[in-house]
Structure formats: C-alpha cells, structure tokens
Short mmCIF file of C-alpha atoms (C1' of nucleotides) in Angstrom, two decimals:
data_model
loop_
_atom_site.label_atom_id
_atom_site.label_comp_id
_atom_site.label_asym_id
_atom_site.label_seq_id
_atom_site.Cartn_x
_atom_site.Cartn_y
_atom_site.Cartn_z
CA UNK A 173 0.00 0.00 0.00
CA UNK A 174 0.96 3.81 -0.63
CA UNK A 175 0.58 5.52 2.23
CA UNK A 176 1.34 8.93 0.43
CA UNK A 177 -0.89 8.30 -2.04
CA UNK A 178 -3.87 7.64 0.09
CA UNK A 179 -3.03 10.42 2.84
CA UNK A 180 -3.36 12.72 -0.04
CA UNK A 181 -6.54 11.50 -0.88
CA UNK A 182 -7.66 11.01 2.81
CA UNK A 183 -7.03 14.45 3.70
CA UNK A 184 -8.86 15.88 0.69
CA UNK A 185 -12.08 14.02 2.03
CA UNK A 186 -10.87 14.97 5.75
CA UNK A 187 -13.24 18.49 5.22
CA UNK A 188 -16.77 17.91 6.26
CA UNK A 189 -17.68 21.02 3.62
CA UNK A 190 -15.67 19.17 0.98
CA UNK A 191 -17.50 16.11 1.89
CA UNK A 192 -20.84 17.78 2.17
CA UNK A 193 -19.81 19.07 -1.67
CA UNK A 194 -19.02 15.64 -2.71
CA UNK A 195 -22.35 14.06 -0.90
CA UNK A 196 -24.31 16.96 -2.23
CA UNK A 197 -23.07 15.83 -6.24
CA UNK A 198 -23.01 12.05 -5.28
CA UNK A 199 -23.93 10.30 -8.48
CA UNK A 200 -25.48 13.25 -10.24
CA UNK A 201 -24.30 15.81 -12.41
CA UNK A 202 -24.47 19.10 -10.78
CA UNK A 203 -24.07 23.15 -11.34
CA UNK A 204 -22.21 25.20 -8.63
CA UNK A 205 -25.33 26.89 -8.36
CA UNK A 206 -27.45 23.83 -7.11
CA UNK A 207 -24.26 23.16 -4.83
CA UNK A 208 -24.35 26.15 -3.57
CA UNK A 209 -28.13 26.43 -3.00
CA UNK A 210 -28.16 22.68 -1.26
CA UNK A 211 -25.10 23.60 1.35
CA UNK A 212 -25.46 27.16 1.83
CA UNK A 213 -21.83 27.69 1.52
CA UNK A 214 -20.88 30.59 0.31
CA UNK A 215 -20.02 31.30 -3.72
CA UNK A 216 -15.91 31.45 -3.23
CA UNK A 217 -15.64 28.68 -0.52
CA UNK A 218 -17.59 26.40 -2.91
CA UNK A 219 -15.44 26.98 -6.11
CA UNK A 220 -12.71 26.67 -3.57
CA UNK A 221 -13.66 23.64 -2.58
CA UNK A 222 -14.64 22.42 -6.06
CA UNK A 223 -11.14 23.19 -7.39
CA UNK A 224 -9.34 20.97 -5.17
CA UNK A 225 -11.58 18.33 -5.76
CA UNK A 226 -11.01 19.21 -9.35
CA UNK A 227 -7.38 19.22 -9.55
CA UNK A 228 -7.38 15.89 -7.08
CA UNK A 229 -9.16 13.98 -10.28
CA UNK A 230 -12.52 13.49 -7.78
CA UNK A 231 -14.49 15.71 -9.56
CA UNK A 232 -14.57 16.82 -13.31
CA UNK A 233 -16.35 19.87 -14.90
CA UNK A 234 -17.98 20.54 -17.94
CA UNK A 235 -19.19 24.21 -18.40
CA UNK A 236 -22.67 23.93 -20.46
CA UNK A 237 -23.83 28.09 -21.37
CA UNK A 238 -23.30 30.40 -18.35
CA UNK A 239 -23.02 27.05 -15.67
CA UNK A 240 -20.34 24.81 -15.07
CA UNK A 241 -21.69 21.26 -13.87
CA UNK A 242 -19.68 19.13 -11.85
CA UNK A 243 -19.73 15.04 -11.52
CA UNK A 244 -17.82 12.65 -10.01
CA UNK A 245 -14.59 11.26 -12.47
CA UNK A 246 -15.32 7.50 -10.68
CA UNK A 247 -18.38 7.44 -8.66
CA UNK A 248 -17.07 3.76 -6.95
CA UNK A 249 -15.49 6.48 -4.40
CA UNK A 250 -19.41 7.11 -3.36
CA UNK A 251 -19.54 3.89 -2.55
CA UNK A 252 -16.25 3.83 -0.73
CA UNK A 253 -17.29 6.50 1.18
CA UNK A 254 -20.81 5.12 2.13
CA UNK A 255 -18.55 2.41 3.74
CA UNK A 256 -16.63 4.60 5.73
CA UNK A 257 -19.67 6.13 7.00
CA UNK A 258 -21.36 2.96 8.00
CA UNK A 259 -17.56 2.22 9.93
CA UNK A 260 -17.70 5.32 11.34
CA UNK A 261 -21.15 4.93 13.14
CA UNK A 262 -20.26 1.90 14.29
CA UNK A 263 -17.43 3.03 16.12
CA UNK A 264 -17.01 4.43 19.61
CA UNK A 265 -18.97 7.83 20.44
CA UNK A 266 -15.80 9.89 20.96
CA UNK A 267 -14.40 10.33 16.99
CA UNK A 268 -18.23 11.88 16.81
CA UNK A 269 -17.90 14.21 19.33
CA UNK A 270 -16.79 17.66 19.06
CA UNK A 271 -14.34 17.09 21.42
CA UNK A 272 -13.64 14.00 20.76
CA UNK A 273 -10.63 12.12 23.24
CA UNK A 274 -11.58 8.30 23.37
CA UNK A 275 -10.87 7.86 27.43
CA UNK A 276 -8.15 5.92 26.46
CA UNK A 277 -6.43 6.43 29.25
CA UNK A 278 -10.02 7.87 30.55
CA UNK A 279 -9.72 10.56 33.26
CA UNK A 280 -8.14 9.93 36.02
CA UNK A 281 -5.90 7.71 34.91
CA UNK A 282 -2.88 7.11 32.72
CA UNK A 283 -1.88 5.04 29.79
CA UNK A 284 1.23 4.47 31.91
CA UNK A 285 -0.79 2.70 35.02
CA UNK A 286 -1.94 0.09 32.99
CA UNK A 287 -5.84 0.97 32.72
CA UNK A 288 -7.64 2.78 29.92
CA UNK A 289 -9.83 1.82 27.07
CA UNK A 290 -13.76 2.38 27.50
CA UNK A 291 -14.79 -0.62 26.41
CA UNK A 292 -11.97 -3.60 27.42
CA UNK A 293 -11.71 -2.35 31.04
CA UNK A 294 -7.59 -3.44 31.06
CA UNK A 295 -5.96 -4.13 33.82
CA UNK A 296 -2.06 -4.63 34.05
CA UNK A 297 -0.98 -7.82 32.68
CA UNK A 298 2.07 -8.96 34.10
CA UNK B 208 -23.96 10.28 6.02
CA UNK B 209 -22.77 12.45 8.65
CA UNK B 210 -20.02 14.60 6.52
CA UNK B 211 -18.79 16.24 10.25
CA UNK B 212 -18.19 12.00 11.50
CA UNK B 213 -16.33 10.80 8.55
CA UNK B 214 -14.29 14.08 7.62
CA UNK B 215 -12.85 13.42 11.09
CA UNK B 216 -11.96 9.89 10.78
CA UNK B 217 -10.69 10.55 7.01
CA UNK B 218 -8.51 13.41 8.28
CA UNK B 219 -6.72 11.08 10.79
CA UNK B 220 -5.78 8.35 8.40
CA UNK B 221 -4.79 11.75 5.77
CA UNK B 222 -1.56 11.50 7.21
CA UNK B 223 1.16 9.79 5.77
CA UNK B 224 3.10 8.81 8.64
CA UNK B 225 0.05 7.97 10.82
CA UNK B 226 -1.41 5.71 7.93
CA UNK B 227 2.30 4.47 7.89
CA UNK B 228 2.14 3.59 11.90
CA UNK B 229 -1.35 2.26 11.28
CA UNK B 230 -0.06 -0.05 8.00
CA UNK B 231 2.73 -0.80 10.08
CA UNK B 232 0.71 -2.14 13.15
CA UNK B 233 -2.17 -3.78 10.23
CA UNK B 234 -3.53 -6.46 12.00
CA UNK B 235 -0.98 -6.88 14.54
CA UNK B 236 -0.14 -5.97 17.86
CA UNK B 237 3.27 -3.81 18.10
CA UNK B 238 5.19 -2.59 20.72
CA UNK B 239 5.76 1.35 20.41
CA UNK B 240 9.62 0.49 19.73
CA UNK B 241 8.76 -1.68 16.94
CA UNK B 242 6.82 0.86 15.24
CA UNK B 243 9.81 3.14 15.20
CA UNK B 244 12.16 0.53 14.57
CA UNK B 245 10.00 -0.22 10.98
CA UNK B 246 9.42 3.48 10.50
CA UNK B 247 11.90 4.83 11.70
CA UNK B 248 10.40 8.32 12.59
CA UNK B 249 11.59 9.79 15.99
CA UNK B 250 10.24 8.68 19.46
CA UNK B 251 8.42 11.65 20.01
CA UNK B 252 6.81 11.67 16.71
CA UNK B 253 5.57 8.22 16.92
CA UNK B 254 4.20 8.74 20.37
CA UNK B 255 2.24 11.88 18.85
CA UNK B 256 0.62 9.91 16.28
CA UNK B 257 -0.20 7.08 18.28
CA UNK B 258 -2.02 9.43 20.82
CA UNK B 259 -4.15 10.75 18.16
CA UNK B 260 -4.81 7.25 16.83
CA UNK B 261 -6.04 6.43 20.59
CA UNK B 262 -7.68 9.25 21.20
CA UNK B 263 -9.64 8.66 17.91
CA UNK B 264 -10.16 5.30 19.25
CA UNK B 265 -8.71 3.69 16.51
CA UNK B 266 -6.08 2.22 18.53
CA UNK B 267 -6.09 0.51 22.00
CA UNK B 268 -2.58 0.39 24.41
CA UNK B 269 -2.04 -2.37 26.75
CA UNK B 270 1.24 -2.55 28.55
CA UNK B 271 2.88 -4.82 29.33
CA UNK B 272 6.45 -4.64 31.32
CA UNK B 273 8.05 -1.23 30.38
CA UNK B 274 6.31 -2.03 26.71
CA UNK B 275 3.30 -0.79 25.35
CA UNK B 276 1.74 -2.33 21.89
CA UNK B 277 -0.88 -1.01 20.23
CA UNK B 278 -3.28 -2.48 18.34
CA UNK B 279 -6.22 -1.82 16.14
CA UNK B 280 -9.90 -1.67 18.18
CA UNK B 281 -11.56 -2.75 14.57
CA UNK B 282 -9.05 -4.32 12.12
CA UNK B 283 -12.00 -3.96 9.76
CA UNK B 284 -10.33 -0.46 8.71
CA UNK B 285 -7.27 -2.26 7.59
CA UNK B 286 -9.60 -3.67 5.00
CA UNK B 287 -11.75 -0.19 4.19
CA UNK B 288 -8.16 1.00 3.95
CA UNK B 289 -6.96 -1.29 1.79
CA UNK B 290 -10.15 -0.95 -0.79
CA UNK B 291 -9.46 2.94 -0.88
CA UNK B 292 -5.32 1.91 -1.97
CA UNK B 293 -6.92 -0.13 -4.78
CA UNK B 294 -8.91 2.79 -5.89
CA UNK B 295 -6.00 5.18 -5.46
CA UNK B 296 -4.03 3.12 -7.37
CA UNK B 297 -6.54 3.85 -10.17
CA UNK B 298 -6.73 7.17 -10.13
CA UNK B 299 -5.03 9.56 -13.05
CA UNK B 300 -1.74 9.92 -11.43
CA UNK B 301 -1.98 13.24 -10.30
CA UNK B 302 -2.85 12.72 -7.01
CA UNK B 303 -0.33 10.43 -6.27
CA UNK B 304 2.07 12.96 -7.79
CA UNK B 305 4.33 15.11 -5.42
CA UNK B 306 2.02 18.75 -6.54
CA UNK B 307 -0.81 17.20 -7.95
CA UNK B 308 -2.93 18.93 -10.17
CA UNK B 309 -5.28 17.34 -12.37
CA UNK B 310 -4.96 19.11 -15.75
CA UNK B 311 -8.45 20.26 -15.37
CA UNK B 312 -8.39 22.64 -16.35
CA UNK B 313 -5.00 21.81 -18.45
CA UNK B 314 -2.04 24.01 -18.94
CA UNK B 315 -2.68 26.98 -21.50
CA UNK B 316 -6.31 26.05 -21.02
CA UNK B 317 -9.17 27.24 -18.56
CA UNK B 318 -11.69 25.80 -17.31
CA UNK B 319 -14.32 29.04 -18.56
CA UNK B 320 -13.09 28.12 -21.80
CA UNK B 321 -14.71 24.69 -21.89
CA UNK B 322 -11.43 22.43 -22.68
CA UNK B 323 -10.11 20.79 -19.34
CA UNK B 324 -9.61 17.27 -18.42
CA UNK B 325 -7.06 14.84 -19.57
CA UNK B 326 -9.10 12.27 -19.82
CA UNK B 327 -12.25 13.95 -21.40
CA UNK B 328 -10.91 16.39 -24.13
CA UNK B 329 -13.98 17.83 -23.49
CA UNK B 330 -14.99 20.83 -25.82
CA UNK B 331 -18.05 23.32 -25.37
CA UNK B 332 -21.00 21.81 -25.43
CA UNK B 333 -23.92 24.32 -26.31
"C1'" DT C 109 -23.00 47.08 -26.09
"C1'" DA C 110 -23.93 47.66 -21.10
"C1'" DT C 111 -25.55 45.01 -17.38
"C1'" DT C 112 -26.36 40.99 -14.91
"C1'" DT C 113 -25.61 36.19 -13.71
"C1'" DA C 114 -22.58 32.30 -12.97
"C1'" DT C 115 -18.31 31.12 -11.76
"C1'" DA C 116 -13.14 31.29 -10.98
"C1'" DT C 117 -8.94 32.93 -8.92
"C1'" DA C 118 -5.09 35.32 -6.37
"C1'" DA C 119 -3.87 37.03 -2.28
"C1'" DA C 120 -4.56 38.05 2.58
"C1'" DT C 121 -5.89 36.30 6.89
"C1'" DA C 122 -7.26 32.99 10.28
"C1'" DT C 123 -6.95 28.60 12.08
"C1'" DA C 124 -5.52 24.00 12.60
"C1'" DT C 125 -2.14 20.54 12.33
"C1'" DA C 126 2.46 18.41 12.40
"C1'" DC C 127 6.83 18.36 14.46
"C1'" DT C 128 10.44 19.19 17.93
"C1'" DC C 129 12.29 20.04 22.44
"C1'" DA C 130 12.59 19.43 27.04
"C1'" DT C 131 11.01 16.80 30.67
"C1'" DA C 132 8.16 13.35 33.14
"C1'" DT C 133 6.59 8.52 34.26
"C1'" DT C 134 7.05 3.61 34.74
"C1'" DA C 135 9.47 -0.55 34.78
"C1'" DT C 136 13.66 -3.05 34.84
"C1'" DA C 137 18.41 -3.96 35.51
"C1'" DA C 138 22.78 -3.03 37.65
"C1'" DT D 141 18.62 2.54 45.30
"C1'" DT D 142 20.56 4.30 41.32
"C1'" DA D 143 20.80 4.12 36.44
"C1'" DT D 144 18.82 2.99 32.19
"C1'" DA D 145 15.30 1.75 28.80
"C1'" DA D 146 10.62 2.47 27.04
"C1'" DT D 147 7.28 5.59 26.52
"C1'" DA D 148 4.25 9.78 27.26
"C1'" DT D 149 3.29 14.61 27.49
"C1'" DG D 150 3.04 19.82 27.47
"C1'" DA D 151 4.50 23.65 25.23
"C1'" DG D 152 6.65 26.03 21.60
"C1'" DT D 153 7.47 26.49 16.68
"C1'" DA D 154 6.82 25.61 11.92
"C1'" DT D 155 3.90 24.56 8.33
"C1'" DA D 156 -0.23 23.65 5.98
"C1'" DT D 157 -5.00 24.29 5.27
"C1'" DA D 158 -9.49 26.69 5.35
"C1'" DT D 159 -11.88 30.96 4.79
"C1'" DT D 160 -12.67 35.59 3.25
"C1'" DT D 161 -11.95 39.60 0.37
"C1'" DA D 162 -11.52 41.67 -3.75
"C1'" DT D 163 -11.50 41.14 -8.46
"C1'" DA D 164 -11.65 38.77 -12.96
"C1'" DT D 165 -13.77 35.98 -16.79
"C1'" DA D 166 -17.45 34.17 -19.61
"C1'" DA D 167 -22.09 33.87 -21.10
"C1'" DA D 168 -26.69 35.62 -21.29
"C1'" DT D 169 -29.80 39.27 -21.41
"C1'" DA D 170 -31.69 43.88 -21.66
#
DNA sequence: TATTTATATAAATATATACTCATATTATAA
DNA sequence: TTATAATATGAGTATATATTTATATAAATA
C-alpha cells in the first residue's frame, strides 16, 4: 500500500464542507449553483472547494452556457465513502464528538498505570 | 452520512506517517519500539501519532512490562483501507504525484473556456 | 453594447495541524 | 537505590489548510 498516495486522498475528504460538496453531487451531475443552494456555503468557498476536488481527479467539470456542472470522475469512491460512513457509526462515540478524546487512558488515569480503554476495562498484565 | 463523522476519521488516516504507523501495526499488535524501529520516525513523533490514533479510538494500548503495543480496536479499517489503496491506485496519477494537479483545467487552457480534463478532451458543449 | 448572472482565482488572513524540544513517568536492571 | 530503557506529554514552533476579500472571466440578457 501507498501511504502517500492515500493520505493525499484522505485528507482531501478529511473536510466535512468538501464532503458535504461531494455528498451533495453524489452520483449526479451538478451546477455550482445547485451546490451552492443545497449547502449554503458561500459562492468562493464552494469553487474553492470544487477546485481541489477538481485538480485531485474526484471531480470533473464541464461548463454547459453560463453554468459549469460538476460530476464525479469514478463514482465507486461514493460507494467507498458510504462504507466509511457505516464504519464510522459503528465506532465508539468519541471520533463523533466535538471534542472527541476516546478515554483511552479515561480521566483519572494514565496510559502508563496500565488501565484505559472504554470498552476492554484493562488491567495490568504482568 | 454524517459529513462532520467521517471528515474526522478521514482526516486522521490523511496522514502519511500515521497511515504508515497504522499499515505498520495492520492487523498486529506492536510494541511502540517496533513501530519506530520499521518506520523509523523519531520517538516523540511516533508517540504523537499514536495518541491521536487512541484518542480517535482507533487504537487501543495495553502494557505490558516497560512495553506498550498497540493495536487496532476494529481491524475492519485495515480492509476499508486497503479498498481505498486499490482505488487510489486507479486514479489519473496526479494525485499520487508530489504537486498534484489534475490538468483540469489543463495548462494553457481554462476551465471558462470549456477544454479541461485529460481524460475527457472535453470541448463546449452548447 | 452595457448590465447581470454564474463562476473562478489570487492574495490576505485565520486557524488547525504536524513536528520538535525538554522533561516526566514507569518498569527493569545493575 | 541508582541508572537505564521504554514511553508519554506539554508547550513552543513551523507549516499547511481553510476561509474571506476583492477582483476577474465568460455567457446571457436587456
């Protein structure tokens, strides 16, 4: 596996605006316009957005008159995605959070005493 | 999908040297000096990642001894990972290129012009 | 052809993230 | 018990990324 190559692409779908974009398009064919109405994000931040998606090879654009439509170069990443999102909600609460610090070690104590993890309770093996 | 949920979790693994810890560790369980041994990043660094990989809950400690190894909580991500290298690997190569930018639009061109996209040699469609 | 609508872009700013440095903790060995 | 090995952590610094501001381009319309 390429690490590199995937960080690069992890961290372009590691924006929940970008994602929102990209969710917002999914397997249509959409104008910034329509993107812009469904997220209310404003005009610049969009094309922002839509540019590094652009230049990444996620997205591809095809102006058509005054608009510019955007669609997904492989839609299988949709699907990819949808994955990750069903992964995600089965994990624990704390990635969700706002804050989110997994009590691993959980207050009050220390990764170096031996006990931390919500859910496996650990206790110091010798 | 919950964009906020899954842009966190994908902005974790968009590092390259966490995804390299986490690769490193797959479906093992690795002491702390292993993972620099194999990576060969610096003490500190490793420790930093690894918190954030705990703290996203992504990772569990257990020590044992002076050790501590580190495991995944859900190995299934190894395997969402390892679907999301295959579609890397598909990608134009842009994004796995050191400045990647999709030719879209392409040099000389622009992408109000209506001819972008290596793949597409798309012209203006009226 | 002047104006408006749709969109892009460069540059400035704000914010978040990665990395390093110095130091602390725990366990083990001498 | 002291020293050493394994690891963590807080804080500072460097770097990257997101957002906004101001302006530009292209097409459509008046």
């Amino acid at each position: 596996m390429n690490a590199e190559h995937m960080a690069k692409l992890f961290k372009i779908l590691g924006d929940d605006k970008r994602l929102r974009i990209l969710l917002c398009i999914g397997k249509n064919r959409c104008s910034v316009s329509e993107i812009i109405g469904n997220t209310s994000f404003s005009q610049t931040l969009v094309s922002f957005h839509l540019r590094i998606l652009r230049e990444a090879c996620i997205l591809k654009a095809e102006r058509q008159g005054a608009f510019i439509y955007y669609q997904l170069v492989d839609a299988e990443l949709l699907d990819l995605v949808s994955k990750f999102n069903e992964f995600v909600s089965k994990m624990p609460l704390e990635i969700r959070e706002e804050e989110y610090s997994c009590p691993c070690p959980p207050t009050g104590n220390n990764i170096l005493t031996g006990r931390y993890g919500k859910f496996s309770n650990l206790v110091l093996k010798k």
